[in-house]
Short mmCIF file of N, CA and C in Angstrom, two decimals:
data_model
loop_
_atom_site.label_atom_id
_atom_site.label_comp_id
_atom_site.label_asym_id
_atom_site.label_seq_id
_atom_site.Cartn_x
_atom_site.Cartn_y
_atom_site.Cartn_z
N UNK A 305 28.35 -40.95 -2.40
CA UNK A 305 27.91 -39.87 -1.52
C UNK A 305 27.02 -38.91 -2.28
N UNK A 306 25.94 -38.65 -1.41
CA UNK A 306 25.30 -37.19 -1.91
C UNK A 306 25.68 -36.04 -1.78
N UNK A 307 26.09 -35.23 -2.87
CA UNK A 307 26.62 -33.97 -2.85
C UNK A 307 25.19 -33.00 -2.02
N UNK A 308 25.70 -31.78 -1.40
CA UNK A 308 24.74 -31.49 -1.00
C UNK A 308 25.17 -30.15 -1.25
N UNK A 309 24.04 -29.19 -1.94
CA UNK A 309 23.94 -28.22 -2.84
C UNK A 309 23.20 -27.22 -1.65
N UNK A 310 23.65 -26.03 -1.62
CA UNK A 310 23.22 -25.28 -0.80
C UNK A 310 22.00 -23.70 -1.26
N UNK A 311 21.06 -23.45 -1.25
CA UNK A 311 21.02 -22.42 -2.21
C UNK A 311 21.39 -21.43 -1.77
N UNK A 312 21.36 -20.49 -2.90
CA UNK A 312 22.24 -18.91 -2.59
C UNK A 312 21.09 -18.08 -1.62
N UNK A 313 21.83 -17.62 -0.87
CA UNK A 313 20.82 -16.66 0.12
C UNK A 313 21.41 -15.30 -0.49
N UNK A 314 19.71 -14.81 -1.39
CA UNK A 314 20.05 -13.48 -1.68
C UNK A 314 19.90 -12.97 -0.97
N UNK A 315 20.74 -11.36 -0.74
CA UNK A 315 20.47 -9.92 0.24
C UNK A 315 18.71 -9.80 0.15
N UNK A 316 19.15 -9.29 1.25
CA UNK A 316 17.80 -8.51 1.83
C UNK A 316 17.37 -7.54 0.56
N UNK A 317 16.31 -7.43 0.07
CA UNK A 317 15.49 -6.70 -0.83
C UNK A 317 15.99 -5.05 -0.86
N UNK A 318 16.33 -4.89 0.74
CA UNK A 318 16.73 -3.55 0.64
C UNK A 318 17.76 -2.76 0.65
N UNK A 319 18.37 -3.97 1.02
CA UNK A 319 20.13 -3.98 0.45
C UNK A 319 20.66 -2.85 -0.37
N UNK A 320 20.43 -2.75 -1.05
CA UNK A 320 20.74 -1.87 -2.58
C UNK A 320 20.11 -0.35 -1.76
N UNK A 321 19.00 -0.49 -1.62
CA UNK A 321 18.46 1.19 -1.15
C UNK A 321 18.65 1.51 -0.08
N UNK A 322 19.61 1.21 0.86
CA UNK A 322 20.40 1.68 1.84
C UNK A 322 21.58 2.40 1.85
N UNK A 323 22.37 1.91 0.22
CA UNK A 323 23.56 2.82 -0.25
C UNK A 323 22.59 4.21 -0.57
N UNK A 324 21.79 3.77 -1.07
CA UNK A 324 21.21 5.66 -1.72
C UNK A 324 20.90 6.74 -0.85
N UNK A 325 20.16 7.86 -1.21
CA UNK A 325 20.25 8.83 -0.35
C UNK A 325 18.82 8.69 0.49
N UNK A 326 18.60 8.91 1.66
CA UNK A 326 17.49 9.07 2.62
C UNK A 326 17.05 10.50 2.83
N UNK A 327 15.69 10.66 3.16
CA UNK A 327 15.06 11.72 3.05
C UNK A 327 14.32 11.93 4.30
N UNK A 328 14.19 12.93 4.94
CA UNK A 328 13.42 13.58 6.08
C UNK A 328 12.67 14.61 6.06
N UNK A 329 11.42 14.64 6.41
CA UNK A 329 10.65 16.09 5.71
C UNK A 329 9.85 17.13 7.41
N UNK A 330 10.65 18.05 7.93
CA UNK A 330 10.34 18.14 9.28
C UNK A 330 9.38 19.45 8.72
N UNK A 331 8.90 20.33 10.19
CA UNK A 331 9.09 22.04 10.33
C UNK A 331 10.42 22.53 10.74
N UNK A 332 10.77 23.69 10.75
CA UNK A 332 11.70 24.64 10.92
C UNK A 332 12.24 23.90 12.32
N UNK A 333 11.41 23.50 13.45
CA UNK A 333 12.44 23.02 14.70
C UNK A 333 12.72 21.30 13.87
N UNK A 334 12.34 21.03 12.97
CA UNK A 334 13.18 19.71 13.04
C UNK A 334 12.20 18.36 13.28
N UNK A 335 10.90 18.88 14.06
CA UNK A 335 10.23 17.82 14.20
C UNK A 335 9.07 17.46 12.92
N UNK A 336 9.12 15.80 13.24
CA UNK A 336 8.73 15.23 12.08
C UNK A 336 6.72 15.19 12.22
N UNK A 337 6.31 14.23 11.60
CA UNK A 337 4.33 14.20 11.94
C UNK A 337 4.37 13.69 13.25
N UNK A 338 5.19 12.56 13.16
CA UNK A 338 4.83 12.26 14.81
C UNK A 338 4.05 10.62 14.33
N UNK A 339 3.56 10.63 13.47
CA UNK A 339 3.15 8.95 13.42
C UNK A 339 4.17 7.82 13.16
N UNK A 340 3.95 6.77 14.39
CA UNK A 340 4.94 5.88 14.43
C UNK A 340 4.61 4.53 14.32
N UNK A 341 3.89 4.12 13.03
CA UNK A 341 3.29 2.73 13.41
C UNK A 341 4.73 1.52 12.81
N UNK A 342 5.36 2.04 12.70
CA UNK A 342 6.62 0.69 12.57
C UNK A 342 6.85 1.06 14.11
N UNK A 343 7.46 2.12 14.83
CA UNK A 343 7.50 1.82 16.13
C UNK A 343 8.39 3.22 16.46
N UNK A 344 8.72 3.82 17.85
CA UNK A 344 9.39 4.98 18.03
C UNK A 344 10.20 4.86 17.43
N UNK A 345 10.99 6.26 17.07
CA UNK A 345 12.22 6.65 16.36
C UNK A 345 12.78 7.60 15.30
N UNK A 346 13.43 7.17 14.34
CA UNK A 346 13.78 8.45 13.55
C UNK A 346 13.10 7.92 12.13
N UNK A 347 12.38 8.18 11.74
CA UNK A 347 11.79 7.84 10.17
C UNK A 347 12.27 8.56 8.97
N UNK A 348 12.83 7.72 7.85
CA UNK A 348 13.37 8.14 6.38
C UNK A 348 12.46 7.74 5.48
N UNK A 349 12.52 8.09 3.99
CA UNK A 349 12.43 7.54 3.26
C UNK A 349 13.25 7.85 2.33
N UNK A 350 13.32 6.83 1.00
CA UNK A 350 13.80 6.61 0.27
C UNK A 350 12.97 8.04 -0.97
N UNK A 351 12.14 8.42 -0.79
CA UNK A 351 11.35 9.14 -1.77
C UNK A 351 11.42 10.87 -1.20
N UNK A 352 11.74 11.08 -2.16
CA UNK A 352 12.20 12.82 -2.01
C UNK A 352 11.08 13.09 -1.79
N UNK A 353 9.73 12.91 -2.73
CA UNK A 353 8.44 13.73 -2.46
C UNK A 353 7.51 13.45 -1.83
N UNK A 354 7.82 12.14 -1.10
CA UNK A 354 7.01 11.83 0.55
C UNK A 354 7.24 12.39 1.12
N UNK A 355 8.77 12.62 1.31
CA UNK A 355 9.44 13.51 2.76
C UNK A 355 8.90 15.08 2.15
N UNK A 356 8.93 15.68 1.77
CA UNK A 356 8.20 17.05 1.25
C UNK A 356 6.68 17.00 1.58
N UNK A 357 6.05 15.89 1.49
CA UNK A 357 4.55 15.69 1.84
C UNK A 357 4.80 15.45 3.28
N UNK A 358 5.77 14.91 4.25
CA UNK A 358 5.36 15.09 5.48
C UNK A 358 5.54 15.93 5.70
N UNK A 359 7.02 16.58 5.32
CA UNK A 359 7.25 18.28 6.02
C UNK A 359 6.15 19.69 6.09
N UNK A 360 5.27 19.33 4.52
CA UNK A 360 3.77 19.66 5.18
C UNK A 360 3.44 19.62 5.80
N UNK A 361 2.64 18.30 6.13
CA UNK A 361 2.03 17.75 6.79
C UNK A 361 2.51 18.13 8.43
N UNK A 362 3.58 18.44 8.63
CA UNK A 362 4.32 18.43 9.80
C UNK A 362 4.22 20.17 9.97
N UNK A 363 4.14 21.11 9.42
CA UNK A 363 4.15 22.52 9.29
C UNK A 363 2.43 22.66 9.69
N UNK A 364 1.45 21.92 8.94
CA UNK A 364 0.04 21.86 9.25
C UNK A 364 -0.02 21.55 10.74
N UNK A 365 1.17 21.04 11.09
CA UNK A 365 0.64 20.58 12.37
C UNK A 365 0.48 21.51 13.38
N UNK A 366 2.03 21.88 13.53
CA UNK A 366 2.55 23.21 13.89
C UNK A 366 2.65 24.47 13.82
N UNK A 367 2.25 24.46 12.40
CA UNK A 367 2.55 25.89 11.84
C UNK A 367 3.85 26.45 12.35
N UNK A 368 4.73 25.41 12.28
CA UNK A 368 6.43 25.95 12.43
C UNK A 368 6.78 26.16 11.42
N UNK A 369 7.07 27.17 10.17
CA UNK A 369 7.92 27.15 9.08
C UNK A 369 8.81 27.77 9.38
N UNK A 370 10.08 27.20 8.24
CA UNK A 370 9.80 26.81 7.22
C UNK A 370 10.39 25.35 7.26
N UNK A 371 9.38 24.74 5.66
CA UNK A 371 9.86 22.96 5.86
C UNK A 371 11.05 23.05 5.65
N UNK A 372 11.23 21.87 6.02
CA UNK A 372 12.50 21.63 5.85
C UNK A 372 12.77 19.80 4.92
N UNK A 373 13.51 19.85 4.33
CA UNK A 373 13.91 18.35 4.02
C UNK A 373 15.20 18.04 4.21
N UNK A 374 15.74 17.35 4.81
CA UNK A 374 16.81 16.82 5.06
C UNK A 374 17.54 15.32 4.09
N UNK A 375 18.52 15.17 4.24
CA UNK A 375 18.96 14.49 3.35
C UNK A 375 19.89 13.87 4.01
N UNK A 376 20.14 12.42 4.27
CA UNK A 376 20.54 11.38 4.66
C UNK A 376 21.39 10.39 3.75
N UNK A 377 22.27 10.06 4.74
CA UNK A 377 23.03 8.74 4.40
C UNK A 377 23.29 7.77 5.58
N UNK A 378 22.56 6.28 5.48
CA UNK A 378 22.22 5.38 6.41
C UNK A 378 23.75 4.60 6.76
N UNK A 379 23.84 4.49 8.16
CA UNK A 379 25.42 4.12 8.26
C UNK A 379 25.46 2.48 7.88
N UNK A 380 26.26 1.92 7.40
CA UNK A 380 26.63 0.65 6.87
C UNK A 380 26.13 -0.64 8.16
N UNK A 381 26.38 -1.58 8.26
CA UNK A 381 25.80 -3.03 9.00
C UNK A 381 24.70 -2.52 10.19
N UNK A 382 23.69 -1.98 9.56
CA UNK A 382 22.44 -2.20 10.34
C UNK A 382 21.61 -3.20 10.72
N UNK A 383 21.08 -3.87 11.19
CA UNK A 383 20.18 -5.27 11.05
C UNK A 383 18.69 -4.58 11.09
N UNK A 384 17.77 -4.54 10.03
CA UNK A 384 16.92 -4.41 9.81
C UNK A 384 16.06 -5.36 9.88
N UNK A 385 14.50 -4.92 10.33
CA UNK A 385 13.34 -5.84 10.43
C UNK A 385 12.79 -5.57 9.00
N UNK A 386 12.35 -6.67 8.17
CA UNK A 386 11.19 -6.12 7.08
C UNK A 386 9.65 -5.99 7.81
N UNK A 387 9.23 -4.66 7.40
CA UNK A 387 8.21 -4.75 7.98
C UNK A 387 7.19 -5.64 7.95
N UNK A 388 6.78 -6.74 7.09
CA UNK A 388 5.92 -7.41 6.25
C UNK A 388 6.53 -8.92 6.76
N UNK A 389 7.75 -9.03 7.53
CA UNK A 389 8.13 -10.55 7.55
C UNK A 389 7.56 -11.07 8.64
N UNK A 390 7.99 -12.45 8.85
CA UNK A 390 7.10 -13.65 9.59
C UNK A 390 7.54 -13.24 10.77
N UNK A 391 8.76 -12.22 11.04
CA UNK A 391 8.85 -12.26 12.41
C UNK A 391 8.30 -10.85 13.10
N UNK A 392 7.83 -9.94 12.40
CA UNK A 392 7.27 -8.67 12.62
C UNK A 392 5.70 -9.16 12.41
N UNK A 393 5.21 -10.02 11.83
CA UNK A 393 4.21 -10.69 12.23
C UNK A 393 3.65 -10.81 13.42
N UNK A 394 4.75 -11.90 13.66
CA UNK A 394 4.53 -12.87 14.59
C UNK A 394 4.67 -12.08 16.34
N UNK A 395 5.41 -10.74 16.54
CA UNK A 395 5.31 -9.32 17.22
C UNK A 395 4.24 -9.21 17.46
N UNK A 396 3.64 -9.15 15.86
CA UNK A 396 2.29 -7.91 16.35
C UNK A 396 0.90 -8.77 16.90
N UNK A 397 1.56 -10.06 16.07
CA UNK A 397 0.65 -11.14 16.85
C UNK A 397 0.14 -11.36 18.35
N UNK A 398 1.32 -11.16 19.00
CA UNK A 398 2.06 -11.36 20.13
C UNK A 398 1.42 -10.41 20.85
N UNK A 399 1.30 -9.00 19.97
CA UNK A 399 0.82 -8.00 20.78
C UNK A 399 -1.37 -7.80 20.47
N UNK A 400 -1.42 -8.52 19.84
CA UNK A 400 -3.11 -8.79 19.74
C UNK A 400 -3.63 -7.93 18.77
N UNK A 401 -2.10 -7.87 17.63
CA UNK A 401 -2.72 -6.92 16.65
C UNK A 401 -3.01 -7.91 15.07
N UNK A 402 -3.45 -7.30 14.18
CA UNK A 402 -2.76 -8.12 13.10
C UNK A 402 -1.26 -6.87 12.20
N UNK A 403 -0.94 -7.54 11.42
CA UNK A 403 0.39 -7.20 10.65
C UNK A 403 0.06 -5.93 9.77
N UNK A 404 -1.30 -6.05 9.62
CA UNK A 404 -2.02 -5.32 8.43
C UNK A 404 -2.37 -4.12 9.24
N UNK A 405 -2.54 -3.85 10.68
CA UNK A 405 -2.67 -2.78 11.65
C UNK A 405 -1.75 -1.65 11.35
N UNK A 406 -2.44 -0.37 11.46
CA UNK A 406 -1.88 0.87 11.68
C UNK A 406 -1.98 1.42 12.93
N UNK A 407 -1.09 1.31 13.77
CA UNK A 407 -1.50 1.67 14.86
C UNK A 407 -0.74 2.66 15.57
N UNK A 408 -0.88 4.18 15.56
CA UNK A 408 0.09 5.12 16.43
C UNK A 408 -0.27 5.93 17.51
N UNK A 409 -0.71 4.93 18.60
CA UNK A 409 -0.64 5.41 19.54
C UNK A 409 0.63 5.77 20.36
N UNK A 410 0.94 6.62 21.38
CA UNK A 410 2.33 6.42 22.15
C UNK A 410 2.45 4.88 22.71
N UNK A 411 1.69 4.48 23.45
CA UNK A 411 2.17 2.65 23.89
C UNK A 411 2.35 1.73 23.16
N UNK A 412 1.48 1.98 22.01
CA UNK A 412 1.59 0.55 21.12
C UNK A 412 3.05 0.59 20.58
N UNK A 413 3.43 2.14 20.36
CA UNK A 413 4.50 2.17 18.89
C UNK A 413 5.82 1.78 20.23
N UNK A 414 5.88 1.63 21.71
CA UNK A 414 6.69 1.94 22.48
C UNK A 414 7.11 0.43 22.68
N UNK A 415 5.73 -0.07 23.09
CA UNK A 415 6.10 -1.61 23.31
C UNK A 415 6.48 -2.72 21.60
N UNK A 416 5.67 -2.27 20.66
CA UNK A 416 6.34 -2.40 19.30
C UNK A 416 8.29 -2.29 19.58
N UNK A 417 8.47 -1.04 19.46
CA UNK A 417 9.93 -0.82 19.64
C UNK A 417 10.61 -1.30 20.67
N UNK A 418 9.83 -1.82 21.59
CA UNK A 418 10.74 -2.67 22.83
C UNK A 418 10.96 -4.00 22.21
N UNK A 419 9.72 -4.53 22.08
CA UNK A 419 9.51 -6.10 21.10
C UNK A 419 11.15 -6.10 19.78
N UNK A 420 10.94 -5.44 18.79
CA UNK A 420 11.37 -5.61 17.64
C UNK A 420 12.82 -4.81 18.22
N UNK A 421 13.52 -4.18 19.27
CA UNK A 421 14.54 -4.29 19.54
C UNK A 421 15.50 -5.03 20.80
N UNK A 422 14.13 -5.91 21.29
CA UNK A 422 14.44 -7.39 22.10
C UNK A 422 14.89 -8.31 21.32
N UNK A 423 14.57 -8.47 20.03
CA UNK A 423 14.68 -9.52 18.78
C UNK A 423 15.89 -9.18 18.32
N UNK A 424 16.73 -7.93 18.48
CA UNK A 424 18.00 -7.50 18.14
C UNK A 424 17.96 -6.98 16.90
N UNK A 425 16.92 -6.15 16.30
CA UNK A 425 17.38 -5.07 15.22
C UNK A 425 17.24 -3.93 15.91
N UNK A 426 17.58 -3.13 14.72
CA UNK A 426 18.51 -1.81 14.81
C UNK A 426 17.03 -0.79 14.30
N UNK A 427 15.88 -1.30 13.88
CA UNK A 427 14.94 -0.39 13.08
C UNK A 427 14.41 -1.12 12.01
N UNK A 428 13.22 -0.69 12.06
CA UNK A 428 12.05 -1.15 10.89
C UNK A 428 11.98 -0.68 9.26
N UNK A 429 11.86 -1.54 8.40
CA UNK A 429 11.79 -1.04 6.88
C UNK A 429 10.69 -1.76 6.47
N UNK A 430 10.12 -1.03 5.46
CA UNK A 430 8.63 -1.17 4.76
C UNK A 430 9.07 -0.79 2.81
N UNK A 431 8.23 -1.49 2.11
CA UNK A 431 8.45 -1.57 1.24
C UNK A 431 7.86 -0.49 0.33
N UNK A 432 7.16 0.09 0.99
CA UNK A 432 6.26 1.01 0.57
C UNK A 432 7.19 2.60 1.29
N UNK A 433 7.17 3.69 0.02
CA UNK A 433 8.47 4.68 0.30
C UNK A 433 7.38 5.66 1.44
N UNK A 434 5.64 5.68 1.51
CA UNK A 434 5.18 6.22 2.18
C UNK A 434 5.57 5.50 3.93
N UNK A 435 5.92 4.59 4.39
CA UNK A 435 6.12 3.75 5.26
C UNK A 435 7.49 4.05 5.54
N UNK A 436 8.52 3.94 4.66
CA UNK A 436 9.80 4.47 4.90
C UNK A 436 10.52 2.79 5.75
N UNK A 437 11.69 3.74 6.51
CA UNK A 437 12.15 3.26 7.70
C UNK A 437 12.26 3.88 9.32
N UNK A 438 12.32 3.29 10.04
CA UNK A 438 12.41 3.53 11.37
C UNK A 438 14.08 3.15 12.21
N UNK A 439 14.53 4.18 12.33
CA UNK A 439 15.80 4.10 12.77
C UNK A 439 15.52 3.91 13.90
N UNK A 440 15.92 3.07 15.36
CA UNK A 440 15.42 4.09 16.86
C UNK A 440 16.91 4.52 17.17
N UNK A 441 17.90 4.52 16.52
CA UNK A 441 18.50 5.23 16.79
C UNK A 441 18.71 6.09 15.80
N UNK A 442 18.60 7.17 16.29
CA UNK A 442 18.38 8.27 14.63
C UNK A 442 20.08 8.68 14.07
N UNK A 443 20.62 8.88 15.44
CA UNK A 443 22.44 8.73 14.85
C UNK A 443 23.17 7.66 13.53
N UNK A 444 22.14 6.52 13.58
CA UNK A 444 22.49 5.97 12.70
C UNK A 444 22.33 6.23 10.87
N UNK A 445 21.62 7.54 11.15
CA UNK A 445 21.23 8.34 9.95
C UNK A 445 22.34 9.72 9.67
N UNK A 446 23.19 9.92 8.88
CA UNK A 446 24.03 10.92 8.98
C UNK A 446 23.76 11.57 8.02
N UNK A 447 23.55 13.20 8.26
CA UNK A 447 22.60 14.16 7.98
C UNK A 447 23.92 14.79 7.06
N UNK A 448 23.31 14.78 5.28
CA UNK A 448 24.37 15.21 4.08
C UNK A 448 23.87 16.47 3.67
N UNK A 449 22.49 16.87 4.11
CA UNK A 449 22.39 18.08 3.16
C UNK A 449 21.33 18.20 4.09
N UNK A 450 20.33 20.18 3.67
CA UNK A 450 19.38 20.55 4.51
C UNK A 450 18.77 21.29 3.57
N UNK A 451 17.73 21.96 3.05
CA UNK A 451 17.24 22.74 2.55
C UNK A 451 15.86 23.01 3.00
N UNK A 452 15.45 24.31 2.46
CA UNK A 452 13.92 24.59 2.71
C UNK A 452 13.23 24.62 1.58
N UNK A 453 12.08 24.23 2.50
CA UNK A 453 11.31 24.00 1.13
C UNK A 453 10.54 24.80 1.03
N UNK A 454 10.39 25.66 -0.32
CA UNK A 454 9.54 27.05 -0.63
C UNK A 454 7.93 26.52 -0.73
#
C-alpha cells in the first residue's frame, strides 16, 4: 500500500496579528475617513501610526477635534478574506474590476461587501498595515482603550 502523506496546512498569515492590539484613528464624534475599498464597515489596523494618520486625516475632513485613537481587541473565530487571494480576486473579477483596483465609491464598496459576505466571511484583511482590516461588523472589534491625540 501507498502511504499517503498529507501536508500541513499552515494558519492563515494573519493568525498571529489578530491576538495583538488593533487600532482606530477617528475625530472627536468617532467617525473614521470614510474610504472603503476592501468594502463597508469598521476598519483597524494593526499600526498605531496609520491610525493617528487617519485620525488626521479624518479631523481635515471635518474639522471635528479632537483625534482620537482607539484601541482594539479583535474577538476570536472570525473567518477572514485575504485581501490579495484567488477568491477576492475572482469578486472583483466578477464585478469588472481588477484586484489591483482602489475603488471607494458608496456602490462599489456596498456590492463588494454583499459579494465577500455571500461567500461567508466576517471582513476583509490586507497585508499592508495602511489597508488594515474591514470588520462589517464593527462589534466584532472590542474597544480596550481611548485617547486623544494632541
Amino acid at each position: 500500500k501507498k502511504k499517503v502523506t498529507r501536508k500541513k496546512i499552515e494558519p492563515a498569515w494573519f493568525e498571529k496579528l489578530l491576538k495583538k492590539p488593533w487600532y482606530r484613528g477617528t475625530d472627536a464624534s468617532e467617525k473614521g475617513v470614510g474610504v472603503a475599498y476592501m468594502g463597508q464597515g469598521f476598519y483597524v489596523t494593526w499600526d498605531k501610526g496609520i491610525a493617528e494618520a487617519f485620525a488626521q486625516l479624518s479631523v481635515e475632513k471635518t474639522d471635528d477635534y479632537p483625534k482620537k485613537l482607539h484601541t482594539y481587541k479583535i474577538k476570536p473565530g472570525l473567518k477572514l478574506l485575504d485581501n490579495m487571494s484567488k477568491i477576492m480576486f475572482d469578486i472583483k473579477s466578477d464585478m469588472g474590476v481588477s484586484p489591483w483596483d482602489k475603488i471607494s465609491t458608496p456602490s462599489f464598496a456596498f456590492y463588494l461587501t454583499m459579494e465577500v459576505k455571500n461567500a461567508g466571511y466576517d471582513g476583509v484583511i490586507d497585508d499592508q498595515a495602511t489597508n488594515g482590516m474591514v470588520l462589517f461588523d464593527g462589534s466584532n472589534a472590542i474597544k480596550v482603550d481611548e485617547t486623544e491625540i494632541i
